[in-house]
Coordinates of C-alpha atoms in Angstrom, one line a residue:
M1120 CA 96.7 136.9 132.7
K1121 CA 95.4 133.5 131.8
T1122 CA 96.1 131.8 128.6
T1123 CA 94.1 129.2 126.9
D1124 CA 94.2 125.2 127.2
V1125 CA 95.9 124.9 123.9
T1126 CA 99.1 126.8 125.1
A1127 CA 99.0 124.5 128.1
R1128 CA 99.0 121.5 125.8
L1129 CA 101.8 122.8 123.8
A1130 CA 104.0 124.0 126.6
S1131 CA 106.3 121.2 126.6
F1132 CA 106.7 121.0 122.8
G1133 CA 109.0 124.1 122.3
G1134 CA 112.3 124.5 121.1
A1135 CA 114.0 122.3 123.8
K1136 CA 114.5 119.4 121.2
W1137 CA 116.7 121.7 119.2
D1138 CA 118.9 122.8 122.0
L1139 CA 122.1 121.1 120.8
H1140 CA 121.4 122.7 117.2
L1141 CA 121.1 126.1 118.6
S1142 CA 124.1 125.7 120.8
A1143 CA 126.1 124.8 117.7
R1144 CA 124.8 127.7 115.8
Q1145 CA 125.9 130.0 118.6
R1146 CA 129.5 128.3 118.9
I1147 CA 130.0 128.5 115.0
G1148 CA 129.0 132.3 115.2
A1149 CA 131.7 132.8 117.8
G1150 CA 134.1 131.3 115.6
A1151 CA 134.2 127.6 116.7
D1152 CA 135.3 125.0 114.2
I1153 CA 132.0 122.9 114.1
I1154 CA 130.6 121.1 111.2
E1155 CA 126.8 121.2 111.4
M1156 CA 124.9 117.9 110.6
T1157 CA 121.7 118.7 112.5
I1158 CA 118.9 119.8 110.2
G1159 CA 117.6 119.0 106.7
E1160 CA 118.6 122.1 104.7
P1161 CA 118.8 121.3 101.1
D1162 CA 122.5 121.3 100.0
V1163 CA 121.7 123.6 96.7
P1164 CA 120.1 127.0 96.6
V1165 CA 116.7 127.6 95.3
P1166 CA 116.8 127.1 91.4
S1167 CA 117.2 130.3 89.6
E1168 CA 114.3 129.8 87.3
L1169 CA 111.9 129.6 90.4
M1170 CA 113.5 132.7 91.8
Q1171 CA 113.2 134.5 88.6
Q1172 CA 109.3 133.5 88.5
A1173 CA 108.7 134.9 91.9
I1174 CA 110.4 138.1 91.0
T1175 CA 108.4 138.4 87.7
S1176 CA 105.2 137.8 89.3
M1177 CA 105.8 140.3 92.0
Q1178 CA 106.7 142.8 89.3
A1179 CA 103.5 142.0 87.4
G1180 CA 101.5 142.8 90.5
R1181 CA 100.8 139.3 91.8
T1182 CA 100.9 140.6 95.4
G1183 CA 97.2 141.0 96.1
Y1184 CA 94.8 138.8 98.1
S1185 CA 94.6 135.2 97.0
D1186 CA 91.8 132.6 96.4
G1187 CA 91.0 131.1 99.7
R1188 CA 91.7 127.6 98.4
G1189 CA 94.9 128.7 96.8
E1190 CA 95.5 130.1 93.3
I1191 CA 93.5 128.3 90.6
N1192 CA 96.7 128.0 88.3
L1193 CA 98.5 126.0 91.0
R1194 CA 95.7 124.0 92.0
Q1195 CA 95.2 123.0 88.3
A1196 CA 98.9 122.2 88.0
L1197 CA 98.7 120.0 91.1
A1198 CA 95.7 118.3 89.7
E1199 CA 97.4 117.3 86.5
S1200 CA 100.6 116.3 88.3
Y1201 CA 98.6 114.2 90.9
S1202 CA 96.6 112.6 88.2
T1203 CA 99.7 111.5 86.3
S1204 CA 101.8 110.3 89.5
R1205 CA 98.9 108.7 91.3
G1206 CA 97.2 107.0 88.4
R1207 CA 93.7 108.4 89.0
S1208 CA 91.8 111.5 88.3
F1209 CA 92.3 114.7 90.7
E1210 CA 90.6 118.0 90.2
P1211 CA 91.6 121.5 91.5
D1212 CA 89.1 121.3 94.3
N1213 CA 90.9 118.3 95.6
F1214 CA 93.6 120.7 96.9
L1215 CA 93.9 123.4 99.6
C1216 CA 97.2 125.4 99.4
F1217 CA 99.2 126.5 102.6
P1218 CA 102.5 128.0 103.7
G1219 CA 104.6 124.7 103.7
T1220 CA 103.8 121.2 104.8
Q1221 CA 103.7 122.1 108.6
T1222 CA 100.8 124.4 108.2
A1223 CA 98.9 122.0 105.9
L1224 CA 99.5 119.1 108.4
F1225 CA 98.2 121.3 111.4
S1226 CA 95.3 122.3 109.6
V1227 CA 94.4 118.8 108.4
M1228 CA 94.8 117.4 111.8
M1229 CA 92.4 120.2 113.2
G1230 CA 89.9 118.7 110.6
V1231 CA 90.0 115.2 111.6
A1232 CA 90.8 115.0 115.4
Q1233 CA 89.6 116.6 118.5
A1234 CA 89.5 116.3 122.2
G1235 CA 88.8 112.6 123.2
D1236 CA 90.0 111.2 120.0
E1237 CA 93.3 109.3 119.4
V1238 CA 95.8 109.5 116.5
L1239 CA 98.1 106.8 115.7
V1240 CA 101.7 107.9 114.9
G1241 CA 104.8 106.0 114.0
D1242 CA 107.1 106.2 116.8
P1243 CA 110.2 107.6 116.1
M1244 CA 108.6 110.5 114.5
Y1245 CA 109.4 114.0 113.2
A1246 CA 109.8 116.5 115.9
T1247 CA 106.7 118.5 115.3
Y1248 CA 104.2 115.8 115.2
E1249 CA 103.4 115.5 118.9
G1250 CA 102.6 119.3 119.1
V1251 CA 100.4 119.0 115.9
V1252 CA 98.3 116.2 117.6
A1253 CA 98.2 118.0 121.0
A1254 CA 97.0 121.3 119.5
S1255 CA 94.0 119.4 118.2
G1256 CA 93.1 118.2 121.7
A1257 CA 93.5 114.6 120.7
N1258 CA 95.8 112.1 122.4
L1259 CA 98.8 110.7 120.4
V1260 CA 99.2 106.8 120.4
P1261 CA 102.7 105.9 119.4
V1262 CA 103.1 102.9 117.2
P1263 CA 106.7 101.4 117.4
L1264 CA 108.9 101.4 114.3
S1265 CA 111.8 99.0 115.2
P1266 CA 115.1 98.7 113.4
E1267 CA 114.4 95.0 113.2
H1268 CA 111.7 95.8 110.6
G1269 CA 113.6 98.5 109.0
F1270 CA 111.7 101.1 110.8
R1271 CA 108.6 100.4 108.7
M1272 CA 105.2 100.3 110.3
Q1273 CA 103.8 96.9 110.8
A1274 CA 99.9 96.6 110.5
A1275 CA 99.7 94.2 113.5
D1276 CA 101.4 96.9 115.7
V1277 CA 98.7 99.4 114.5
A1278 CA 95.8 96.8 114.8
S1279 CA 96.9 96.2 118.5
R1280 CA 96.4 99.9 119.3
I1281 CA 93.2 100.7 117.6
T1282 CA 90.3 101.6 120.0
P1283 CA 86.8 103.1 119.4
R1284 CA 88.4 106.5 119.8
T1285 CA 90.9 106.0 116.9
R1286 CA 90.3 108.9 114.3
A1287 CA 93.4 108.9 112.2
L1288 CA 96.7 107.3 111.3
L1289 CA 99.6 109.7 110.5
L1290 CA 102.0 108.2 108.1
T1291 CA 105.4 109.5 107.0
S1292 CA 107.0 107.9 103.9
P1293 CA 109.7 108.4 103.1
H1294 CA 110.3 108.7 106.9
N1295 CA 112.0 111.4 109.0
P1296 CA 114.2 110.6 110.7
T1297 CA 114.9 107.0 109.5
G1298 CA 114.5 107.2 105.7
A1299 CA 112.4 104.1 105.6
I1300 CA 109.6 103.6 102.8
L1301 CA 106.3 102.0 103.0
G1302 CA 105.6 99.6 100.0
K1303 CA 102.3 99.1 98.4
A1304 CA 101.6 95.9 100.4
D1305 CA 102.4 97.8 103.6
L1306 CA 99.9 100.6 102.6
L1307 CA 97.2 98.1 101.6
E1308 CA 97.1 96.5 105.0
L1309 CA 97.1 99.8 106.8
C1310 CA 94.4 101.2 104.6
K1311 CA 92.4 98.0 105.2
L1312 CA 92.5 98.7 108.9
A1313 CA 91.4 102.3 108.2
R1314 CA 88.3 101.1 106.4
E1315 CA 87.5 98.3 108.8
H1316 CA 87.7 100.6 111.8
D1317 CA 86.7 103.8 110.1
F1318 CA 89.6 106.2 110.5
W1319 CA 91.6 108.7 108.3
I1320 CA 95.0 107.8 106.7
L1321 CA 97.2 111.0 106.8
S1322 CA 100.2 111.0 104.6
D1323 CA 103.2 113.2 104.8
E1324 CA 105.0 112.8 101.6
V1325 CA 107.3 115.8 101.6
Y1326 CA 110.4 113.5 100.8
E1327 CA 108.6 111.9 97.9
Q1328 CA 111.2 113.2 95.3
L1329 CA 114.3 112.2 97.4
V1330 CA 114.0 108.5 96.8
F1331 CA 117.4 106.6 96.5
E1332 CA 118.2 104.3 93.6
G1333 CA 116.9 100.8 94.1
S1334 CA 113.8 102.1 96.1
E1335 CA 110.4 103.0 95.2
F1336 CA 107.8 105.5 96.7
V1337 CA 104.2 104.6 96.7
S1338 CA 101.5 106.9 97.9
P1339 CA 98.2 105.7 99.4
L1340 CA 96.6 108.3 97.3
S1341 CA 97.2 105.8 94.5
L1342 CA 94.9 103.1 96.1
A1343 CA 91.8 104.3 94.5
E1344 CA 89.5 102.1 96.5
Y1345 CA 90.6 103.9 99.7
A1346 CA 90.5 107.5 98.2
D1347 CA 87.6 108.7 100.4
R1348 CA 89.8 108.3 103.6
V1349 CA 93.2 109.3 102.6
I1350 CA 94.6 112.8 102.9
A1351 CA 98.1 113.7 102.0
V1352 CA 100.4 116.9 102.6
S1353 CA 103.5 118.1 100.8
S1354 CA 105.3 121.0 99.5
I1355 CA 108.3 122.2 97.3
S1356 CA 110.6 122.8 100.5
K1357 CA 112.6 119.5 100.0
S1358 CA 112.0 118.7 96.3
H1359 CA 112.8 122.0 95.0
A1360 CA 115.3 123.3 97.6
A1361 CA 113.0 126.1 98.5
P1362 CA 112.0 125.6 102.4
G1363 CA 112.0 129.4 103.0
F1364 CA 109.3 130.1 100.5
R1365 CA 106.7 128.2 102.5
S1366 CA 104.6 126.8 99.7
G1367 CA 102.7 123.3 100.5
W1368 CA 99.3 121.9 100.0
C1369 CA 96.9 119.2 101.3
V1370 CA 95.2 116.8 98.8
G1371 CA 92.1 114.7 99.6
S1372 CA 88.5 114.3 98.5
K1373 CA 86.5 117.3 97.5
A1374 CA 84.2 116.7 100.4
F1375 CA 87.1 117.0 102.9
C1376 CA 88.6 120.0 101.3
D1377 CA 85.2 121.8 101.1
A1378 CA 84.9 120.8 104.8
L1379 CA 88.3 122.3 105.8
L1380 CA 88.1 125.4 103.7
P1381 CA 86.5 127.6 106.2
Y1382 CA 89.0 126.7 108.8
S1383 CA 91.8 127.5 106.4
E1384 CA 90.3 130.7 105.3
T1385 CA 89.9 131.8 108.8
M1386 CA 93.6 131.1 109.5
L1387 CA 95.3 132.0 106.3
F1388 CA 92.8 132.9 103.4
G1389 CA 95.2 131.4 100.7
N1390 CA 98.7 131.5 99.6
Q1391 CA 100.7 134.5 98.0
P1392 CA 99.9 134.8 94.5
F1393 CA 103.6 135.2 93.6
I1394 CA 104.6 132.2 95.4
A1395 CA 101.9 130.3 93.8
D1396 CA 103.1 131.2 90.3
M1397 CA 106.6 130.1 91.3
T1398 CA 105.2 126.8 92.7
E1399 CA 103.1 126.2 89.5
L1400 CA 106.2 126.3 87.5
A1401 CA 107.9 124.1 89.9
I1402 CA 105.1 121.6 89.7
R1403 CA 104.7 121.8 85.8
D1404 CA 108.4 121.7 85.0
G1405 CA 109.6 119.2 87.7
S1406 CA 112.7 119.6 89.9
S1407 CA 115.9 120.5 88.5
V1408 CA 117.7 119.7 91.7
A1409 CA 116.0 116.8 93.3
A1410 CA 117.7 113.9 91.5
G1411 CA 121.2 115.5 92.2
M1412 CA 120.3 115.7 95.9
S1413 CA 119.2 112.1 96.0
E1414 CA 122.2 110.9 94.3
R1415 CA 124.6 112.9 96.9
F1416 CA 122.5 112.0 99.9
S1417 CA 122.5 108.2 98.8
R1418 CA 126.2 108.3 98.3
R1419 CA 127.1 110.0 101.5
A1420 CA 124.8 107.8 103.4
Q1421 CA 126.7 104.7 101.9
L1422 CA 130.0 106.1 102.7
L1423 CA 128.9 106.9 106.3
A1424 CA 127.7 103.3 106.8
D1425 CA 130.8 101.7 105.1
R1426 CA 133.3 103.7 106.9
L1427 CA 131.8 103.7 110.3
E1428 CA 131.1 99.9 110.2
I1429 CA 134.5 99.1 109.0
E1430 CA 136.6 101.4 111.2
T1431 CA 134.3 101.5 114.4
S1432 CA 131.6 99.3 116.0
L1433 CA 128.9 102.0 115.5
Q1434 CA 126.0 100.8 113.4
V1435 CA 124.2 102.9 110.6
H1436 CA 120.8 102.3 109.5
R1437 CA 120.9 102.6 105.8
P1438 CA 118.2 105.1 104.6
E1439 CA 116.2 104.5 101.4
A1440 CA 115.3 108.2 100.9
G1441 CA 115.4 111.6 102.4
M1442 CA 118.3 113.8 104.0
F1443 CA 119.4 111.8 107.0
A1444 CA 120.9 108.7 108.4
M1445 CA 120.7 107.1 111.9
I1446 CA 123.6 105.9 113.9
N1447 CA 123.4 103.5 116.9
V1448 CA 126.0 104.7 119.3
A1449 CA 125.4 102.4 122.1
T1450 CA 129.1 100.8 122.0
T1451 CA 130.6 104.2 122.9
G1452 CA 128.9 103.7 126.4
L1453 CA 127.0 106.8 125.9
N1454 CA 123.3 107.5 125.2
G1455 CA 122.5 109.5 122.2
D1456 CA 122.0 112.8 124.2
D1457 CA 125.4 112.5 125.9
Y1458 CA 127.1 111.3 122.8
A1459 CA 125.8 114.2 120.6
W1460 CA 127.0 116.7 123.3
D1461 CA 130.4 115.1 123.7
L1462 CA 130.8 114.9 119.8
L1463 CA 130.0 118.5 119.6
E1464 CA 132.9 119.2 121.8
N1465 CA 134.9 117.4 119.1
G1466 CA 133.7 119.5 116.2
V1467 CA 130.5 117.9 114.9
A1468 CA 126.9 118.6 115.5
V1469 CA 124.3 115.8 115.1
M1470 CA 120.8 115.4 116.6
P1471 CA 120.1 113.2 119.5
G1472 CA 117.7 110.4 118.7
S1473 CA 115.6 111.5 121.7
A1474 CA 114.4 114.4 119.8
F1475 CA 112.4 112.0 117.7
S1476 CA 111.5 109.4 120.2
D1477 CA 112.4 108.0 123.5
S1478 CA 112.9 104.7 121.7
L1479 CA 115.9 106.2 120.0
T1480 CA 117.9 107.0 123.3
S1481 CA 120.9 105.0 121.8
W1482 CA 120.8 106.7 118.4
V1483 CA 121.7 110.0 116.8
R1484 CA 120.5 111.5 113.4
V1485 CA 123.0 112.8 111.1
A1486 CA 122.2 115.2 108.1
L1487 CA 123.5 114.2 104.7
T1488 CA 123.2 117.7 103.4
I1489 CA 126.9 119.2 103.8
S1490 CA 129.2 119.4 101.1
D1491 CA 131.5 116.3 100.2
A1492 CA 134.5 117.9 101.6
E1493 CA 132.9 118.8 104.9
F1494 CA 131.5 115.4 105.0
E1495 CA 134.8 113.7 104.7
T1496 CA 136.2 115.8 107.5
A1497 CA 133.3 115.2 109.7
L1498 CA 133.6 111.5 109.2
G1499 CA 137.1 111.7 110.3
R1500 CA 136.2 113.4 113.4
I1501 CA 133.2 110.9 114.1
I1502 CA 135.5 108.0 113.6
S1503 CA 138.3 109.5 115.8
H1504 CA 135.7 110.3 118.5
A1505 CA 134.2 106.8 118.4
K1506 CA 137.6 105.1 118.6
A1507 CA 138.5 107.0 121.8
R1508 CA 135.0 106.5 123.4
I1509 CA 134.7 102.8 122.5
G1510 CA 138.2 102.3 123.8
D1511 CA 137.2 104.1 127.2
A1512 CA 134.0 102.1 127.2
A1513 CA 135.9 98.7 127.0

């Protein structure tokens, strides 16, 4: 039987990028001694107060159908929180609620781009972005993020890729996989281009609360003069260590949310009321775990960089936020894919950089989310492996 064009467009965006991660999981399940540093699972459980709120709400009968926009109590909490953090006024109708950032971004993309359009995306990029753009029928136009510029998007690189078909620029700040953060000056230049050429700014802000000391997060939503063309997506997955609850949202102008609502209702019809109650508590009380995660991830990234750059010739891009660090493994004589599979045989699983871009063929991404004890053991294995490989390459 024949399937639709969208299945064909997405056929190459399946799970192949995660083959090494899945292989590591299988080997661990069979008893292999492998330290997993592949994906960004928070290193703490869901806070007990959030878990209890979800249970209490279920027991109170908050298990029925939801408001199609998302429960009003949650949207009111989001409006108050964003009004404070972005320095301008938001109302509940500036929000639509979804099961996680991924669903929010997918829906937003379907609302701004279609066949024949172009979407500018920083390259490297999170692994699902290609599929999100392809699902809409639009063409993804990569904008290089170079290590020479700290993996921060440059307005000149964006400007050179704008065409009459450009409909959106997708930003990720803090960035996955590199941990880079765009500053206010960067965002102003990009927003000026968006206004000049009449395209949307889409902002994935899921790592907003995992910013390391000495760095600062700025949202394009705080630039009031560009408010009509900025749409952001986020969730409690990272900030509140609750990825399995799938609770996210988009925020934009009321006109955009009104226009997207029928699509959202056709697909989802709102989020679960008991999860909305849990998320309201998370938003109103703030995160009890984000600061601790930021401190630990920053410290581990610093340790990784210091030790690898002192004891080996591997180079580490020092992240400003998030759950990951990038390692340039070119001096081993292996590309990132071969290095990652070879390191797996030596007891550490990391993600090949090619899962995020062809520009990262000499890089791997390392998760900072394992315990300190495991991290120390993994560092020892990475260093021993590098010394052996660099010796062979020499």
